[in-house]
Amino acid sequence: MPRKVADARVLSLVQARERVRVLDLARELGLHPSTVRRALARLEAKGLVERRRGGAALFAAVRYVGEMAGKLEEGVEAKRRIAEKALALVREGMRIGLSGGSTCTLFSRLLRYRALEVVTNAVNIAVELYSYPKTRVHVLEGELNTYSYELVGPLAVESARRVPPLDLLFVGATAVNEEGFFMRDEPEAQVARALAGRAKAVYVLAEKGKWGRKALGFFAPLGGVAGWITEE
């Protein structure tokens, strides 16, 4: 099997699961374990994976603590399925926008090393995508939100209004109900609304369990986005 094909297939499984064993990869892909190890070595050299005893994990660009660390682990399989669905909408050469949040963070890891432009107000997502030459990252100006990794405030809103047109915008949601999609607070929602005004299509990434919840930051009515991507 050509190296590029082996690397792509191995990386795809690592991205989907974040932690894998060499023997499991070899069995599922029909490759010799030594072929898998060589592929992992090449991927590690590119900063895409971290080799560990007996296996590998997706490269951890950011060490999360506290609430965010818990959210990344909470319902992680559902969030990964959402991220994989969102990835199917992305084409090379696109300019896309990303808000913060745990699901968008997992999604950002699938964008690594792709020929894209990414606009975000989340500093952690910018770091998740750093050092990948094919992936250009633009970070909005603003003040760091007390409760998240997102940049908010008047500077962030004005910066969002000035970004070049976006092919797609992906945002997370804290709550979804009959009134629409909501974010944790109004400052986050203000920036997201400004970015939505620059996007050809907007998709909300949120688990179906968010339905019926309430939050402070109104983002958009149910019919005001191109789609709500859930795990089902």
PDB file of C-alpha atoms in Angstrom:
ATOM      1  CA  MET A   1       0.000   0.000   0.000  1.00  0.00           C
ATOM      2  CA  PRO A   2       1.385   3.475  -0.876  1.00  0.00           C
ATOM      3  CA  ARG A   3       2.590   5.508   2.094  1.00  0.00           C
ATOM      4  CA  LYS A   4       0.121   8.354   1.563  1.00  0.00           C
ATOM      5  CA  VAL A   5      -2.807   5.940   1.501  1.00  0.00           C
ATOM      6  CA  ALA A   6      -1.633   4.120   4.620  1.00  0.00           C
ATOM      7  CA  ASP A   7      -1.039   7.398   6.449  1.00  0.00           C
ATOM      8  CA  ALA A   8      -4.486   8.732   5.497  1.00  0.00           C
ATOM      9  CA  ARG A   9      -6.273   5.573   6.610  1.00  0.00           C
ATOM     10  CA  VAL A  10      -4.398   5.391   9.899  1.00  0.00           C
ATOM     11  CA  LEU A  11      -4.962   9.093  10.600  1.00  0.00           C
ATOM     12  CA  SER A  12      -8.669   8.779   9.840  1.00  0.00           C
ATOM     13  CA  LEU A  13      -9.098   6.146  12.563  1.00  0.00           C
ATOM     14  CA  VAL A  14      -6.980   8.070  15.065  1.00  0.00           C
ATOM     15  CA  GLN A  15      -9.060  11.196  14.450  1.00  0.00           C
ATOM     16  CA  ALA A  16     -12.294   9.259  14.875  1.00  0.00           C
ATOM     17  CA  ARG A  17     -11.256   7.678  18.197  1.00  0.00           C
ATOM     18  CA  GLU A  18      -8.461   9.927  19.487  1.00  0.00           C
ATOM     19  CA  ARG A  19      -6.735   6.922  21.144  1.00  0.00           C
ATOM     20  CA  VAL A  20      -5.917   3.665  19.355  1.00  0.00           C
ATOM     21  CA  ARG A  21      -3.771   0.537  19.671  1.00  0.00           C
ATOM     22  CA  VAL A  22      -1.391  -0.517  16.899  1.00  0.00           C
ATOM     23  CA  LEU A  23      -2.778  -4.046  16.828  1.00  0.00           C
ATOM     24  CA  ASP A  24      -6.343  -2.784  16.525  1.00  0.00           C
ATOM     25  CA  LEU A  25      -5.366  -0.497  13.661  1.00  0.00           C
ATOM     26  CA  ALA A  26      -3.538  -3.313  11.895  1.00  0.00           C
ATOM     27  CA  ARG A  27      -6.499  -5.656  12.216  1.00  0.00           C
ATOM     28  CA  GLU A  28      -9.126  -3.157  11.082  1.00  0.00           C
ATOM     29  CA  LEU A  29      -7.091  -1.818   8.168  1.00  0.00           C
ATOM     30  CA  GLY A  30      -5.646  -5.149   7.078  1.00  0.00           C
ATOM     31  CA  LEU A  31      -2.092  -3.861   7.492  1.00  0.00           C
ATOM     32  CA  HIS A  32       0.990  -5.354   9.102  1.00  0.00           C
ATOM     33  CA  PRO A  33       1.718  -3.831  12.537  1.00  0.00           C
ATOM     34  CA  SER A  34       5.105  -2.599  11.289  1.00  0.00           C
ATOM     35  CA  THR A  35       3.350  -0.723   8.463  1.00  0.00           C
ATOM     36  CA  VAL A  36       1.069   0.923  11.025  1.00  0.00           C
ATOM     37  CA  ARG A  37       4.030   1.882  13.220  1.00  0.00           C
ATOM     38  CA  ARG A  38       5.837   3.498  10.290  1.00  0.00           C
ATOM     39  CA  ALA A  39       2.676   5.408   9.373  1.00  0.00           C
ATOM     40  CA  LEU A  40       2.326   6.618  12.956  1.00  0.00           C
ATOM     41  CA  ALA A  41       5.966   7.747  12.966  1.00  0.00           C
ATOM     42  CA  ARG A  42       5.382   9.829   9.828  1.00  0.00           C
ATOM     43  CA  LEU A  43       2.177  11.289  11.253  1.00  0.00           C
ATOM     44  CA  GLU A  44       3.930  12.135  14.511  1.00  0.00           C
ATOM     45  CA  ALA A  45       6.631  13.979  12.573  1.00  0.00           C
ATOM     46  CA  LYS A  46       3.884  16.163  11.096  1.00  0.00           C
ATOM     47  CA  GLY A  47       2.423  16.904  14.528  1.00  0.00           C
ATOM     48  CA  LEU A  48      -0.780  14.963  13.869  1.00  0.00           C
ATOM     49  CA  VAL A  49      -0.459  12.134  16.405  1.00  0.00           C
ATOM     50  CA  GLU A  50       1.504  11.265  19.521  1.00  0.00           C
ATOM     51  CA  ARG A  51       2.918   7.748  19.716  1.00  0.00           C
ATOM     52  CA  ARG A  52       2.420   5.932  22.985  1.00  0.00           C
ATOM     53  CA  ARG A  53       3.333   2.463  24.178  1.00  0.00           C
ATOM     54  CA  GLY A  54       1.400   0.025  22.037  1.00  0.00           C
ATOM     55  CA  GLY A  55      -0.516   2.717  20.168  1.00  0.00           C
ATOM     56  CA  ALA A  56      -1.047   6.400  19.554  1.00  0.00           C
ATOM     57  CA  ALA A  57      -3.294   9.334  20.357  1.00  0.00           C
ATOM     58  CA  LEU A  58      -4.345  12.421  18.484  1.00  0.00           C
ATOM     59  CA  PHE A  59      -1.871  15.230  19.057  1.00  0.00           C
ATOM     60  CA  ALA A  60      -2.899  17.303  22.089  1.00  0.00           C
ATOM     61  CA  ALA A  61      -2.138  20.929  21.222  1.00  0.00           C
ATOM     62  CA  VAL A  62      -3.933  22.260  24.304  1.00  0.00           C
ATOM     63  CA  ARG A  63      -4.067  20.855  27.805  1.00  0.00           C
ATOM     64  CA  TYR A  64      -7.604  21.449  29.022  1.00  0.00           C
ATOM     65  CA  VAL A  65      -8.484  21.715  32.699  1.00  0.00           C
ATOM     66  CA  GLY A  66     -11.610  22.386  34.711  1.00  0.00           C
ATOM     67  CA  GLU A  67     -14.992  22.734  33.065  1.00  0.00           C
ATOM     68  CA  MET A  68     -13.740  22.484  29.474  1.00  0.00           C
ATOM     69  CA  ALA A  69     -11.872  19.249  30.190  1.00  0.00           C
ATOM     70  CA  GLY A  70     -15.079  17.766  31.552  1.00  0.00           C
ATOM     71  CA  LYS A  71     -17.154  18.932  28.590  1.00  0.00           C
ATOM     72  CA  LEU A  72     -14.744  17.380  26.108  1.00  0.00           C
ATOM     73  CA  GLU A  73     -15.221  14.000  27.775  1.00  0.00           C
ATOM     74  CA  GLU A  74     -18.978  14.352  28.332  1.00  0.00           C
ATOM     75  CA  GLY A  75     -20.888  12.627  25.535  1.00  0.00           C
ATOM     76  CA  VAL A  76     -17.679  12.482  23.511  1.00  0.00           C
ATOM     77  CA  GLU A  77     -18.879   9.771  21.108  1.00  0.00           C
ATOM     78  CA  ALA A  78     -21.945  11.807  20.149  1.00  0.00           C
ATOM     79  CA  LYS A  79     -19.811  14.897  19.649  1.00  0.00           C
ATOM     80  CA  ARG A  80     -17.388  12.989  17.433  1.00  0.00           C
ATOM     81  CA  ARG A  81     -20.236  11.763  15.254  1.00  0.00           C
ATOM     82  CA  ILE A  82     -21.454  15.348  14.909  1.00  0.00           C
ATOM     83  CA  ALA A  83     -17.942  16.504  13.989  1.00  0.00           C
ATOM     84  CA  GLU A  84     -17.611  13.794  11.326  1.00  0.00           C
ATOM     85  CA  LYS A  85     -20.947  14.837   9.801  1.00  0.00           C
ATOM     86  CA  ALA A  86     -19.831  18.459   9.727  1.00  0.00           C
ATOM     87  CA  LEU A  87     -16.572  17.468   8.058  1.00  0.00           C
ATOM     88  CA  ALA A  88     -18.527  15.974   5.153  1.00  0.00           C
ATOM     89  CA  LEU A  89     -19.699  19.522   4.291  1.00  0.00           C
ATOM     90  CA  VAL A  90     -16.183  20.942   4.067  1.00  0.00           C
ATOM     91  CA  ARG A  91     -14.241  21.107   0.821  1.00  0.00           C
ATOM     92  CA  GLU A  92     -10.608  22.061   0.341  1.00  0.00           C
ATOM     93  CA  GLY A  93     -10.091  25.732  -0.434  1.00  0.00           C
ATOM     94  CA  MET A  94     -13.081  26.849   1.639  1.00  0.00           C
ATOM     95  CA  ARG A  95     -13.039  29.667   4.159  1.00  0.00           C
ATOM     96  CA  ILE A  96     -14.993  28.558   7.220  1.00  0.00           C
ATOM     97  CA  GLY A  97     -15.856  30.082  10.563  1.00  0.00           C
ATOM     98  CA  LEU A  98     -15.826  28.282  13.913  1.00  0.00           C
ATOM     99  CA  SER A  99     -17.184  29.352  17.280  1.00  0.00           C
ATOM    100  CA  GLY A 100     -15.929  27.912  20.547  1.00  0.00           C
ATOM    101  CA  GLY A 101     -17.272  25.032  22.606  1.00  0.00           C
ATOM    102  CA  SER A 102     -16.411  21.372  23.061  1.00  0.00           C
ATOM    103  CA  THR A 103     -18.049  20.038  19.881  1.00  0.00           C
ATOM    104  CA  CYS A 104     -16.439  22.718  17.699  1.00  0.00           C
ATOM    105  CA  THR A 105     -13.119  21.944  19.384  1.00  0.00           C
ATOM    106  CA  LEU A 106     -13.377  18.264  18.464  1.00  0.00           C
ATOM    107  CA  PHE A 107     -14.403  19.305  14.957  1.00  0.00           C
ATOM    108  CA  SER A 108     -11.369  21.585  14.638  1.00  0.00           C
ATOM    109  CA  ARG A 109      -9.055  18.614  15.177  1.00  0.00           C
ATOM    110  CA  LEU A 110     -10.484  16.984  12.056  1.00  0.00           C
ATOM    111  CA  LEU A 111      -9.533  20.073  10.044  1.00  0.00           C
ATOM    112  CA  ARG A 112      -5.807  19.782  10.756  1.00  0.00           C
ATOM    113  CA  TYR A 113      -3.524  19.695   7.745  1.00  0.00           C
ATOM    114  CA  ARG A 114      -6.353  20.506   5.326  1.00  0.00           C
ATOM    115  CA  ALA A 115      -6.119  23.266   2.740  1.00  0.00           C
ATOM    116  CA  LEU A 116      -8.573  25.640   4.399  1.00  0.00           C
ATOM    117  CA  GLU A 117      -8.889  29.091   5.895  1.00  0.00           C
ATOM    118  CA  VAL A 118     -10.412  29.058   9.366  1.00  0.00           C
ATOM    119  CA  VAL A 119     -11.780  32.165  11.074  1.00  0.00           C
ATOM    120  CA  THR A 120     -12.468  31.827  14.798  1.00  0.00           C
ATOM    121  CA  ASN A 121     -12.915  33.829  17.973  1.00  0.00           C
ATOM    122  CA  ALA A 122     -11.851  30.845  20.114  1.00  0.00           C
ATOM    123  CA  VAL A 123      -8.182  30.987  21.081  1.00  0.00           C
ATOM    124  CA  ASN A 124      -8.065  27.279  21.924  1.00  0.00           C
ATOM    125  CA  ILE A 125      -9.270  26.363  18.429  1.00  0.00           C
ATOM    126  CA  ALA A 126      -6.571  28.574  16.928  1.00  0.00           C
ATOM    127  CA  VAL A 127      -3.971  26.669  18.947  1.00  0.00           C
ATOM    128  CA  GLU A 128      -5.537  23.309  18.021  1.00  0.00           C
ATOM    129  CA  LEU A 129      -4.817  24.227  14.387  1.00  0.00           C
ATOM    130  CA  TYR A 130      -1.394  25.790  14.809  1.00  0.00           C
ATOM    131  CA  SER A 131       1.677  24.657  12.852  1.00  0.00           C
ATOM    132  CA  TYR A 132      -0.237  23.040   9.991  1.00  0.00           C
ATOM    133  CA  PRO A 133       0.968  24.902   6.894  1.00  0.00           C
ATOM    134  CA  LYS A 134      -2.034  24.009   4.731  1.00  0.00           C
ATOM    135  CA  THR A 135      -4.477  25.346   7.315  1.00  0.00           C
ATOM    136  CA  ARG A 136      -4.539  29.144   7.575  1.00  0.00           C
ATOM    137  CA  VAL A 137      -6.040  30.483  10.801  1.00  0.00           C
ATOM    138  CA  HIS A 138      -7.433  33.968  11.421  1.00  0.00           C
ATOM    139  CA  VAL A 139      -8.284  34.991  14.998  1.00  0.00           C
ATOM    140  CA  LEU A 140     -10.673  37.819  15.760  1.00  0.00           C
ATOM    141  CA  GLU A 141      -9.731  40.680  18.055  1.00  0.00           C
ATOM    142  CA  GLY A 142     -11.459  40.973  21.393  1.00  0.00           C
ATOM    143  CA  GLU A 143     -11.476  40.341  25.115  1.00  0.00           C
ATOM    144  CA  LEU A 144     -11.248  36.812  26.508  1.00  0.00           C
ATOM    145  CA  ASN A 145     -14.574  35.691  27.931  1.00  0.00           C
ATOM    146  CA  THR A 146     -14.438  34.955  31.641  1.00  0.00           C
ATOM    147  CA  TYR A 147     -16.292  31.678  31.125  1.00  0.00           C
ATOM    148  CA  SER A 148     -14.751  30.294  27.943  1.00  0.00           C
ATOM    149  CA  TYR A 149     -11.847  30.427  25.501  1.00  0.00           C
ATOM    150  CA  GLU A 150     -13.761  32.790  23.219  1.00  0.00           C
ATOM    151  CA  LEU A 151     -12.888  36.390  22.428  1.00  0.00           C
ATOM    152  CA  VAL A 152     -15.909  38.656  22.865  1.00  0.00           C
ATOM    153  CA  GLY A 153     -16.855  42.307  23.241  1.00  0.00           C
ATOM    154  CA  PRO A 154     -17.173  45.266  20.851  1.00  0.00           C
ATOM    155  CA  LEU A 155     -13.771  44.643  19.224  1.00  0.00           C
ATOM    156  CA  ALA A 156     -14.662  41.005  18.517  1.00  0.00           C
ATOM    157  CA  VAL A 157     -18.038  41.950  17.020  1.00  0.00           C
ATOM    158  CA  GLU A 158     -16.496  44.626  14.806  1.00  0.00           C
ATOM    159  CA  SER A 159     -13.701  42.258  13.809  1.00  0.00           C
ATOM    160  CA  ALA A 160     -16.277  39.608  12.871  1.00  0.00           C
ATOM    161  CA  ARG A 161     -18.164  42.075  10.681  1.00  0.00           C
ATOM    162  CA  ARG A 162     -14.973  42.769   8.722  1.00  0.00           C
ATOM    163  CA  VAL A 163     -13.957  39.182   7.893  1.00  0.00           C
ATOM    164  CA  PRO A 164     -14.039  38.155   4.220  1.00  0.00           C
ATOM    165  CA  PRO A 165     -17.147  36.171   3.198  1.00  0.00           C
ATOM    166  CA  LEU A 166     -17.308  32.698   4.744  1.00  0.00           C
ATOM    167  CA  ASP A 167     -18.386  29.630   2.791  1.00  0.00           C
ATOM    168  CA  LEU A 168     -19.628  27.983   5.980  1.00  0.00           C
ATOM    169  CA  LEU A 169     -19.972  28.881   9.644  1.00  0.00           C
ATOM    170  CA  PHE A 170     -20.164  26.221  12.353  1.00  0.00           C
ATOM    171  CA  VAL A 171     -21.292  27.192  15.845  1.00  0.00           C
ATOM    172  CA  GLY A 172     -21.956  25.302  19.031  1.00  0.00           C
ATOM    173  CA  ALA A 173     -25.072  25.708  21.145  1.00  0.00           C
ATOM    174  CA  THR A 174     -25.680  25.477  24.867  1.00  0.00           C
ATOM    175  CA  ALA A 175     -29.436  25.150  24.463  1.00  0.00           C
ATOM    176  CA  VAL A 176     -32.033  24.556  21.757  1.00  0.00           C
ATOM    177  CA  ASN A 177     -35.763  25.096  22.204  1.00  0.00           C
ATOM    178  CA  GLU A 178     -38.852  26.336  20.353  1.00  0.00           C
ATOM    179  CA  GLU A 179     -37.439  29.864  20.301  1.00  0.00           C
ATOM    180  CA  GLY A 180     -34.211  28.826  18.587  1.00  0.00           C
ATOM    181  CA  PHE A 181     -30.527  28.258  19.304  1.00  0.00           C
ATOM    182  CA  PHE A 182     -28.822  29.732  22.342  1.00  0.00           C
ATOM    183  CA  MET A 183     -25.252  30.132  23.564  1.00  0.00           C
ATOM    184  CA  ARG A 184     -23.957  30.379  27.093  1.00  0.00           C
ATOM    185  CA  ASP A 185     -24.152  34.163  27.256  1.00  0.00           C
ATOM    186  CA  GLU A 186     -24.985  37.217  25.164  1.00  0.00           C
ATOM    187  CA  PRO A 187     -21.346  38.255  24.483  1.00  0.00           C
ATOM    188  CA  GLU A 188     -20.654  34.897  22.768  1.00  0.00           C
ATOM    189  CA  ALA A 189     -23.925  35.092  20.847  1.00  0.00           C
ATOM    190  CA  GLN A 190     -23.184  38.642  19.635  1.00  0.00           C
ATOM    191  CA  VAL A 191     -19.942  37.551  17.993  1.00  0.00           C
ATOM    192  CA  ALA A 192     -21.571  34.452  16.502  1.00  0.00           C
ATOM    193  CA  ARG A 193     -24.394  36.555  15.025  1.00  0.00           C
ATOM    194  CA  ALA A 194     -21.842  38.919  13.488  1.00  0.00           C
ATOM    195  CA  LEU A 195     -19.990  35.984  11.902  1.00  0.00           C
ATOM    196  CA  ALA A 196     -23.283  34.543  10.661  1.00  0.00           C
ATOM    197  CA  GLY A 197     -23.814  37.761   8.750  1.00  0.00           C
ATOM    198  CA  ARG A 198     -20.667  36.973   6.765  1.00  0.00           C
ATOM    199  CA  ALA A 199     -21.501  33.323   5.997  1.00  0.00           C
ATOM    200  CA  LYS A 200     -23.240  31.755   3.015  1.00  0.00           C
ATOM    201  CA  ALA A 201     -24.547  28.951   5.244  1.00  0.00           C
ATOM    202  CA  VAL A 202     -24.629  28.411   9.006  1.00  0.00           C
ATOM    203  CA  TYR A 203     -24.732  25.053  10.787  1.00  0.00           C
ATOM    204  CA  VAL A 204     -25.281  24.452  14.488  1.00  0.00           C
ATOM    205  CA  LEU A 205     -23.330  21.553  16.019  1.00  0.00           C
ATOM    206  CA  ALA A 206     -25.144  20.297  19.119  1.00  0.00           C
ATOM    207  CA  GLU A 207     -26.311  17.012  20.605  1.00  0.00           C
ATOM    208  CA  LYS A 208     -30.015  16.258  20.507  1.00  0.00           C
ATOM    209  CA  GLY A 209     -29.985  16.332  24.326  1.00  0.00           C
ATOM    210  CA  LYS A 210     -29.639  20.126  24.164  1.00  0.00           C
ATOM    211  CA  TRP A 211     -33.294  20.307  23.090  1.00  0.00           C
ATOM    212  CA  GLY A 212     -35.564  21.852  25.717  1.00  0.00           C
ATOM    213  CA  ARG A 213     -32.775  23.604  27.596  1.00  0.00           C
ATOM    214  CA  LYS A 214     -32.497  27.349  28.184  1.00  0.00           C
ATOM    215  CA  ALA A 215     -29.534  29.725  28.057  1.00  0.00           C
ATOM    216  CA  LEU A 216     -28.936  33.467  27.984  1.00  0.00           C
ATOM    217  CA  GLY A 217     -27.387  34.147  24.574  1.00  0.00           C
ATOM    218  CA  PHE A 218     -29.899  34.003  21.716  1.00  0.00           C
ATOM    219  CA  PHE A 219     -28.175  33.146  18.428  1.00  0.00           C
ATOM    220  CA  ALA A 220     -30.820  32.374  15.800  1.00  0.00           C
ATOM    221  CA  PRO A 221     -34.360  31.038  15.345  1.00  0.00           C
ATOM    222  CA  LEU A 222     -34.737  27.389  14.348  1.00  0.00           C
ATOM    223  CA  GLY A 223     -35.358  28.359  10.727  1.00  0.00           C
ATOM    224  CA  GLY A 224     -32.537  30.869  10.667  1.00  0.00           C
ATOM    225  CA  VAL A 225     -29.741  28.371   9.938  1.00  0.00           C
ATOM    226  CA  ALA A 226     -29.021  25.936   7.112  1.00  0.00           C
ATOM    227  CA  GLY A 227     -29.105  22.999   9.510  1.00  0.00           C
ATOM    228  CA  TRP A 228     -28.776  21.601  13.001  1.00  0.00           C
ATOM    229  CA  ILE A 229     -26.298  18.712  12.974  1.00  0.00           C
ATOM    230  CA  THR A 230     -26.856  16.165  15.728  1.00  0.00           C
ATOM    231  CA  GLU A 231     -25.411  12.718  16.401  1.00  0.00           C
ATOM    232  CA  GLU A 232     -28.397  11.027  14.699  1.00  0.00           C
TER     233      GLU A 232
END
